[in-house]
Amino acid sequence: MATRTAAQRARSWIRAALYLAALVALPLLATPASATRATAKFPVKSVLGLDAPLEPGDYVWDDEGVAPGKTTIVVDLETALIHVYRAGNEIGRSSIIYGFDAKPTPLGVYPILQKSRDHVSNIYKGAPMPWMLRLTWTGIAIHGSRRIADDIATHGCVGLPHGFAKILFDNAKVGDTVMVTNSWSGNDDAIRMAEAAQPTPQPAPVLDYAFPIDTPADDAAMLSRS
């Protein structure tokens, strides 16, 4: 019976190790970029002080006195909120809608790949996606949604009140970081100290959704007037 040399046995072990390494790497390659770091924290220097939690459709934006700096966006699916930070200072917060069940919003850390003020979906029959910030080339984006409510879901995108979506679009840049997580707390100590020290900002105006918007054509007409 033939026997293997020490060199042959060593090569077999190397091949087996490489095979196992490939198996471990495959799930990472299939997940969104940096998804394993979706709960990573960055320094939070200050946060917006609010008298009460935001209700669906509500938002606040206050960047008065905040110096220019890197913009970081955090989407927390568990609380259905989006936080916008400039150099670690929270300047915006809004209620959101997102995808779940068969079309969940994927966790991960993404750069903004593209901006489009009047984007229309080429996947969902021309659905309007105004003030769109693209996160992936497979259909995931942040954009304005005509209704924000607890009983509404998206097909995976992050939907914002139109007013907040426009402000965010005007302030975000291609390449800015967006983190989608389900357990964001920032730096808890910094948040508590900032909330105790900061005055309550005035809420930004919210668009009136009382008029009916039933079709993409209606949305387009509204956008043309904004």
PDB file of C-alpha atoms in Angstrom:
ATOM      1  CA  MET A   1       0.000   0.000   0.000  1.00  0.00           C
ATOM      2  CA  ALA A   2       1.368   3.421  -0.953  1.00  0.00           C
ATOM      3  CA  THR A   3       2.241   5.841   1.842  1.00  0.00           C
ATOM      4  CA  ARG A   4       2.327   9.645   1.709  1.00  0.00           C
ATOM      5  CA  THR A   5       5.457  11.604   2.447  1.00  0.00           C
ATOM      6  CA  ALA A   6       5.583  14.327   5.080  1.00  0.00           C
ATOM      7  CA  ALA A   7       5.548  16.952   2.327  1.00  0.00           C
ATOM      8  CA  GLN A   8       2.399  15.443   0.778  1.00  0.00           C
ATOM      9  CA  ARG A   9       0.671  15.380   4.129  1.00  0.00           C
ATOM     10  CA  ALA A  10       1.623  19.017   4.735  1.00  0.00           C
ATOM     11  CA  ARG A  11       0.175  20.044   1.368  1.00  0.00           C
ATOM     12  CA  SER A  12      -3.071  18.227   2.199  1.00  0.00           C
ATOM     13  CA  TRP A  13      -3.348  20.103   5.486  1.00  0.00           C
ATOM     14  CA  ILE A  14      -2.740  23.412   3.707  1.00  0.00           C
ATOM     15  CA  ARG A  15      -5.456  22.668   1.125  1.00  0.00           C
ATOM     16  CA  ALA A  16      -7.900  21.729   3.892  1.00  0.00           C
ATOM     17  CA  ALA A  17      -7.143  24.924   5.805  1.00  0.00           C
ATOM     18  CA  LEU A  18      -7.671  27.059   2.700  1.00  0.00           C
ATOM     19  CA  TYR A  19     -10.968  25.299   1.995  1.00  0.00           C
ATOM     20  CA  LEU A  20     -12.230  25.957   5.520  1.00  0.00           C
ATOM     21  CA  ALA A  21     -11.141  29.597   5.297  1.00  0.00           C
ATOM     22  CA  ALA A  22     -13.125  29.971   2.074  1.00  0.00           C
ATOM     23  CA  LEU A  23     -16.234  28.516   3.696  1.00  0.00           C
ATOM     24  CA  VAL A  24     -15.953  31.022   6.535  1.00  0.00           C
ATOM     25  CA  ALA A  25     -15.465  33.929   4.117  1.00  0.00           C
ATOM     26  CA  LEU A  26     -18.465  33.175   1.884  1.00  0.00           C
ATOM     27  CA  PRO A  27     -21.151  34.458   4.281  1.00  0.00           C
ATOM     28  CA  LEU A  28     -19.173  37.670   4.793  1.00  0.00           C
ATOM     29  CA  LEU A  29     -18.971  38.230   1.055  1.00  0.00           C
ATOM     30  CA  ALA A  30     -22.728  37.794   0.750  1.00  0.00           C
ATOM     31  CA  THR A  31     -23.643  40.324   3.454  1.00  0.00           C
ATOM     32  CA  PRO A  32     -23.836  44.119   3.099  1.00  0.00           C
ATOM     33  CA  ALA A  33     -20.589  46.019   3.428  1.00  0.00           C
ATOM     34  CA  SER A  34     -19.327  46.044   6.999  1.00  0.00           C
ATOM     35  CA  ALA A  35     -22.584  44.539   8.293  1.00  0.00           C
ATOM     36  CA  THR A  36     -20.694  42.955  11.176  1.00  0.00           C
ATOM     37  CA  ARG A  37     -19.861  46.494  12.345  1.00  0.00           C
ATOM     38  CA  ALA A  38     -23.467  47.702  12.163  1.00  0.00           C
ATOM     39  CA  THR A  39     -23.560  48.390  15.888  1.00  0.00           C
ATOM     40  CA  ALA A  40     -20.144  50.068  16.020  1.00  0.00           C
ATOM     41  CA  LYS A  41     -20.145  53.354  17.939  1.00  0.00           C
ATOM     42  CA  PHE A  42     -18.517  56.665  17.097  1.00  0.00           C
ATOM     43  CA  PRO A  43     -17.995  59.624  19.440  1.00  0.00           C
ATOM     44  CA  VAL A  44     -21.248  61.471  20.109  1.00  0.00           C
ATOM     45  CA  LYS A  45     -20.527  64.966  21.414  1.00  0.00           C
ATOM     46  CA  SER A  46     -24.071  66.319  21.698  1.00  0.00           C
ATOM     47  CA  VAL A  47     -27.650  65.314  20.969  1.00  0.00           C
ATOM     48  CA  LEU A  48     -30.898  67.126  20.320  1.00  0.00           C
ATOM     49  CA  GLY A  49     -32.983  67.684  23.428  1.00  0.00           C
ATOM     50  CA  LEU A  50     -36.666  66.839  22.957  1.00  0.00           C
ATOM     51  CA  ASP A  51     -39.625  67.350  25.274  1.00  0.00           C
ATOM     52  CA  ALA A  52     -41.311  64.159  24.051  1.00  0.00           C
ATOM     53  CA  PRO A  53     -40.620  61.216  21.740  1.00  0.00           C
ATOM     54  CA  LEU A  54     -41.225  61.804  18.048  1.00  0.00           C
ATOM     55  CA  GLU A  55     -44.518  60.543  16.690  1.00  0.00           C
ATOM     56  CA  PRO A  56     -44.819  59.035  13.182  1.00  0.00           C
ATOM     57  CA  GLY A  57     -44.303  61.817  10.668  1.00  0.00           C
ATOM     58  CA  ASP A  58     -42.489  64.105  13.127  1.00  0.00           C
ATOM     59  CA  TYR A  59     -38.925  65.313  12.784  1.00  0.00           C
ATOM     60  CA  VAL A  60     -36.515  67.904  14.145  1.00  0.00           C
ATOM     61  CA  TRP A  61     -33.558  69.629  12.473  1.00  0.00           C
ATOM     62  CA  ASP A  62     -31.339  72.142  14.292  1.00  0.00           C
ATOM     63  CA  ASP A  63     -27.811  72.786  13.068  1.00  0.00           C
ATOM     64  CA  GLU A  64     -27.545  76.355  14.322  1.00  0.00           C
ATOM     65  CA  GLY A  65     -24.084  77.002  15.710  1.00  0.00           C
ATOM     66  CA  VAL A  66     -22.743  73.580  14.678  1.00  0.00           C
ATOM     67  CA  ALA A  67     -19.436  73.918  12.847  1.00  0.00           C
ATOM     68  CA  PRO A  68     -18.878  72.165   9.517  1.00  0.00           C
ATOM     69  CA  GLY A  69     -17.693  68.577   9.781  1.00  0.00           C
ATOM     70  CA  LYS A  70     -18.202  64.999   8.668  1.00  0.00           C
ATOM     71  CA  THR A  71     -21.830  63.911   8.353  1.00  0.00           C
ATOM     72  CA  THR A  72     -22.780  60.484   9.715  1.00  0.00           C
ATOM     73  CA  ILE A  73     -26.285  59.066   9.464  1.00  0.00           C
ATOM     74  CA  VAL A  74     -27.599  56.345  11.787  1.00  0.00           C
ATOM     75  CA  VAL A  75     -30.831  54.461  11.057  1.00  0.00           C
ATOM     76  CA  ASP A  76     -32.195  52.580  14.079  1.00  0.00           C
ATOM     77  CA  LEU A  77     -34.844  50.101  12.976  1.00  0.00           C
ATOM     78  CA  GLU A  78     -35.807  49.129  16.519  1.00  0.00           C
ATOM     79  CA  THR A  79     -36.843  52.665  17.455  1.00  0.00           C
ATOM     80  CA  ALA A  80     -37.908  53.604  13.882  1.00  0.00           C
ATOM     81  CA  LEU A  81     -35.719  56.717  13.999  1.00  0.00           C
ATOM     82  CA  ILE A  82     -32.956  58.228  11.897  1.00  0.00           C
ATOM     83  CA  HIS A  83     -30.228  60.348  13.526  1.00  0.00           C
ATOM     84  CA  VAL A  84     -27.988  62.752  11.624  1.00  0.00           C
ATOM     85  CA  TYR A  85     -24.669  63.813  13.161  1.00  0.00           C
ATOM     86  CA  ARG A  86     -22.211  66.481  12.072  1.00  0.00           C
ATOM     87  CA  ALA A  87     -18.758  65.943  13.554  1.00  0.00           C
ATOM     88  CA  GLY A  88     -20.427  63.939  16.345  1.00  0.00           C
ATOM     89  CA  ASN A  89     -23.138  66.529  17.080  1.00  0.00           C
ATOM     90  CA  GLU A  90     -26.701  65.443  16.412  1.00  0.00           C
ATOM     91  CA  ILE A  91     -28.368  67.968  14.107  1.00  0.00           C
ATOM     92  CA  GLY A  92     -31.380  65.996  12.884  1.00  0.00           C
ATOM     93  CA  ARG A  93     -33.754  63.283  14.017  1.00  0.00           C
ATOM     94  CA  SER A  94     -36.832  61.891  12.325  1.00  0.00           C
ATOM     95  CA  SER A  95     -39.375  59.117  12.403  1.00  0.00           C
ATOM     96  CA  ILE A  96     -39.034  56.598   9.571  1.00  0.00           C
ATOM     97  CA  ILE A  97     -40.672  53.646   7.884  1.00  0.00           C
ATOM     98  CA  TYR A  98     -38.639  50.647   6.768  1.00  0.00           C
ATOM     99  CA  GLY A  99     -38.928  47.139   5.346  1.00  0.00           C
ATOM    100  CA  PHE A 100     -39.525  43.941   7.273  1.00  0.00           C
ATOM    101  CA  ASP A 101     -40.896  40.396   6.824  1.00  0.00           C
ATOM    102  CA  ALA A 102     -40.219  39.315   3.219  1.00  0.00           C
ATOM    103  CA  LYS A 103     -38.356  42.525   2.271  1.00  0.00           C
ATOM    104  CA  PRO A 104     -36.413  43.694   5.334  1.00  0.00           C
ATOM    105  CA  THR A 105     -34.158  46.706   5.389  1.00  0.00           C
ATOM    106  CA  PRO A 106     -30.636  45.217   5.524  1.00  0.00           C
ATOM    107  CA  LEU A 107     -28.314  46.039   8.391  1.00  0.00           C
ATOM    108  CA  GLY A 108     -24.868  47.332   7.500  1.00  0.00           C
ATOM    109  CA  VAL A 109     -22.593  50.316   7.055  1.00  0.00           C
ATOM    110  CA  TYR A 110     -22.889  51.951   3.646  1.00  0.00           C
ATOM    111  CA  PRO A 111     -21.521  54.970   1.809  1.00  0.00           C
ATOM    112  CA  ILE A 112     -24.008  57.158  -0.014  1.00  0.00           C
ATOM    113  CA  LEU A 113     -23.467  56.099  -3.618  1.00  0.00           C
ATOM    114  CA  GLN A 114     -25.723  58.490  -5.478  1.00  0.00           C
ATOM    115  CA  LYS A 115     -28.139  61.389  -4.977  1.00  0.00           C
ATOM    116  CA  SER A 116     -31.242  62.051  -7.071  1.00  0.00           C
ATOM    117  CA  ARG A 117     -33.756  64.765  -6.225  1.00  0.00           C
ATOM    118  CA  ASP A 118     -36.627  63.410  -8.374  1.00  0.00           C
ATOM    119  CA  HIS A 119     -35.789  59.709  -8.561  1.00  0.00           C
ATOM    120  CA  VAL A 120     -38.368  57.233  -9.833  1.00  0.00           C
ATOM    121  CA  SER A 121     -38.100  53.510  -9.093  1.00  0.00           C
ATOM    122  CA  ASN A 122     -37.315  51.271 -12.043  1.00  0.00           C
ATOM    123  CA  ILE A 123     -38.185  48.216  -9.926  1.00  0.00           C
ATOM    124  CA  TYR A 124     -41.601  49.152  -8.513  1.00  0.00           C
ATOM    125  CA  LYS A 125     -43.523  50.476 -11.526  1.00  0.00           C
ATOM    126  CA  GLY A 126     -42.319  54.063 -11.450  1.00  0.00           C
ATOM    127  CA  ALA A 127     -42.959  54.689  -7.759  1.00  0.00           C
ATOM    128  CA  PRO A 128     -41.655  58.136  -6.788  1.00  0.00           C
ATOM    129  CA  MET A 129     -38.600  58.193  -4.508  1.00  0.00           C
ATOM    130  CA  PRO A 130     -37.963  61.925  -4.041  1.00  0.00           C
ATOM    131  CA  TRP A 131     -34.733  63.190  -2.469  1.00  0.00           C
ATOM    132  CA  MET A 132     -33.144  59.769  -2.870  1.00  0.00           C
ATOM    133  CA  LEU A 133     -29.829  58.803  -1.255  1.00  0.00           C
ATOM    134  CA  ARG A 134     -28.737  55.462  -2.704  1.00  0.00           C
ATOM    135  CA  LEU A 135     -27.126  52.949  -0.321  1.00  0.00           C
ATOM    136  CA  THR A 136     -26.816  49.932  -2.655  1.00  0.00           C
ATOM    137  CA  TRP A 137     -27.058  49.256  -6.376  1.00  0.00           C
ATOM    138  CA  THR A 138     -29.711  46.602  -5.672  1.00  0.00           C
ATOM    139  CA  GLY A 139     -32.537  48.944  -4.732  1.00  0.00           C
ATOM    140  CA  ILE A 140     -31.896  50.066  -1.129  1.00  0.00           C
ATOM    141  CA  ALA A 141     -32.054  53.816  -0.523  1.00  0.00           C
ATOM    142  CA  ILE A 142     -33.193  56.566   1.819  1.00  0.00           C
ATOM    143  CA  HIS A 143     -35.941  58.713   0.307  1.00  0.00           C
ATOM    144  CA  GLY A 144     -39.065  60.719   0.977  1.00  0.00           C
ATOM    145  CA  SER A 145     -42.286  58.788   1.562  1.00  0.00           C
ATOM    146  CA  ARG A 146     -45.734  60.275   1.267  1.00  0.00           C
ATOM    147  CA  ARG A 147     -46.977  58.630   4.474  1.00  0.00           C
ATOM    148  CA  ILE A 148     -45.153  57.767   7.689  1.00  0.00           C
ATOM    149  CA  ALA A 149     -47.141  55.528  10.026  1.00  0.00           C
ATOM    150  CA  ASP A 150     -46.597  52.529  12.283  1.00  0.00           C
ATOM    151  CA  ASP A 151     -48.633  50.256  10.020  1.00  0.00           C
ATOM    152  CA  ILE A 152     -46.745  51.065   6.791  1.00  0.00           C
ATOM    153  CA  ALA A 153     -43.648  49.253   5.529  1.00  0.00           C
ATOM    154  CA  THR A 154     -41.342  49.697   2.553  1.00  0.00           C
ATOM    155  CA  HIS A 155     -39.783  47.164   0.209  1.00  0.00           C
ATOM    156  CA  GLY A 156     -36.482  47.568   2.059  1.00  0.00           C
ATOM    157  CA  CYS A 157     -35.784  51.275   1.719  1.00  0.00           C
ATOM    158  CA  VAL A 158     -35.816  53.807   4.550  1.00  0.00           C
ATOM    159  CA  GLY A 159     -38.740  56.200   4.110  1.00  0.00           C
ATOM    160  CA  LEU A 160     -38.698  59.721   5.580  1.00  0.00           C
ATOM    161  CA  PRO A 161     -41.219  62.552   5.897  1.00  0.00           C
ATOM    162  CA  HIS A 162     -40.886  64.688   2.785  1.00  0.00           C
ATOM    163  CA  GLY A 163     -39.759  67.755   4.719  1.00  0.00           C
ATOM    164  CA  PHE A 164     -36.939  65.920   6.474  1.00  0.00           C
ATOM    165  CA  ALA A 165     -35.949  64.069   3.305  1.00  0.00           C
ATOM    166  CA  LYS A 166     -35.414  67.391   1.515  1.00  0.00           C
ATOM    167  CA  ILE A 167     -33.298  68.841   4.343  1.00  0.00           C
ATOM    168  CA  LEU A 168     -31.212  65.679   4.587  1.00  0.00           C
ATOM    169  CA  PHE A 169     -30.741  65.598   0.807  1.00  0.00           C
ATOM    170  CA  ASP A 170     -29.465  69.178   0.842  1.00  0.00           C
ATOM    171  CA  ASN A 171     -26.967  68.426   3.627  1.00  0.00           C
ATOM    172  CA  ALA A 172     -25.715  64.908   2.808  1.00  0.00           C
ATOM    173  CA  LYS A 173     -22.969  64.246   0.286  1.00  0.00           C
ATOM    174  CA  VAL A 174     -21.988  61.275  -1.836  1.00  0.00           C
ATOM    175  CA  GLY A 175     -19.550  59.242   0.260  1.00  0.00           C
ATOM    176  CA  ASP A 176     -21.099  60.116   3.641  1.00  0.00           C
ATOM    177  CA  THR A 177     -21.515  57.121   5.948  1.00  0.00           C
ATOM    178  CA  VAL A 178     -24.906  55.572   6.729  1.00  0.00           C
ATOM    179  CA  MET A 179     -25.153  52.945   9.451  1.00  0.00           C
ATOM    180  CA  VAL A 180     -28.305  50.805   9.591  1.00  0.00           C
ATOM    181  CA  THR A 181     -28.664  49.025  12.909  1.00  0.00           C
ATOM    182  CA  ASN A 182     -31.326  47.843  15.328  1.00  0.00           C
ATOM    183  CA  SER A 183     -29.637  48.780  18.600  1.00  0.00           C
ATOM    184  CA  TRP A 184     -28.252  52.309  18.395  1.00  0.00           C
ATOM    185  CA  SER A 185     -27.627  54.116  21.666  1.00  0.00           C
ATOM    186  CA  GLY A 186     -24.720  56.394  20.760  1.00  0.00           C
ATOM    187  CA  ASN A 187     -22.552  57.160  23.741  1.00  0.00           C
ATOM    188  CA  ASP A 188     -25.028  56.900  26.609  1.00  0.00           C
ATOM    189  CA  ASP A 189     -23.080  59.131  29.011  1.00  0.00           C
ATOM    190  CA  ALA A 190     -22.596  61.840  26.378  1.00  0.00           C
ATOM    191  CA  ILE A 191     -26.284  61.714  25.501  1.00  0.00           C
ATOM    192  CA  ARG A 192     -27.409  62.113  29.108  1.00  0.00           C
ATOM    193  CA  MET A 193     -25.042  65.024  29.733  1.00  0.00           C
ATOM    194  CA  ALA A 194     -25.984  66.737  26.481  1.00  0.00           C
ATOM    195  CA  GLU A 195     -29.702  66.387  27.117  1.00  0.00           C
ATOM    196  CA  ALA A 196     -29.282  67.959  30.550  1.00  0.00           C
ATOM    197  CA  ALA A 197     -27.241  70.872  29.184  1.00  0.00           C
ATOM    198  CA  GLN A 198     -28.979  71.754  25.927  1.00  0.00           C
ATOM    199  CA  PRO A 199     -32.111  73.855  25.429  1.00  0.00           C
ATOM    200  CA  THR A 200     -34.929  72.259  23.485  1.00  0.00           C
ATOM    201  CA  PRO A 201     -34.698  73.213  19.790  1.00  0.00           C
ATOM    202  CA  GLN A 202     -37.725  74.386  17.866  1.00  0.00           C
ATOM    203  CA  PRO A 203     -39.168  71.566  15.734  1.00  0.00           C
ATOM    204  CA  ALA A 204     -38.819  71.969  12.008  1.00  0.00           C
ATOM    205  CA  PRO A 205     -42.072  72.493  10.083  1.00  0.00           C
ATOM    206  CA  VAL A 206     -43.811  69.318   8.934  1.00  0.00           C
ATOM    207  CA  LEU A 207     -45.492  69.116   5.538  1.00  0.00           C
ATOM    208  CA  ASP A 208     -49.276  68.936   5.515  1.00  0.00           C
ATOM    209  CA  TYR A 209     -50.370  65.448   4.425  1.00  0.00           C
ATOM    210  CA  ALA A 210     -54.098  66.238   4.694  1.00  0.00           C
ATOM    211  CA  PHE A 211     -54.608  66.390   0.955  1.00  0.00           C
ATOM    212  CA  PRO A 212     -54.954  63.040  -0.871  1.00  0.00           C
ATOM    213  CA  ILE A 213     -51.976  61.602  -2.744  1.00  0.00           C
ATOM    214  CA  ASP A 214     -53.051  58.421  -4.483  1.00  0.00           C
ATOM    215  CA  THR A 215     -50.951  58.000  -7.601  1.00  0.00           C
ATOM    216  CA  PRO A 216     -47.383  58.606  -8.791  1.00  0.00           C
ATOM    217  CA  ALA A 217     -48.786  61.401 -10.951  1.00  0.00           C
ATOM    218  CA  ASP A 218     -50.119  63.119  -7.824  1.00  0.00           C
ATOM    219  CA  ASP A 219     -46.701  62.781  -6.189  1.00  0.00           C
ATOM    220  CA  ALA A 220     -45.004  64.270  -9.250  1.00  0.00           C
ATOM    221  CA  ALA A 221     -47.377  67.231  -9.204  1.00  0.00           C
ATOM    222  CA  MET A 222     -46.669  67.847  -5.529  1.00  0.00           C
ATOM    223  CA  LEU A 223     -42.910  67.651  -6.055  1.00  0.00           C
ATOM    224  CA  SER A 224     -43.069  70.144  -8.895  1.00  0.00           C
ATOM    225  CA  ARG A 225     -44.622  72.657  -6.501  1.00  0.00           C
ATOM    226  CA  SER A 226     -42.067  72.089  -3.696  1.00  0.00           C
TER     227      SER A 226
END
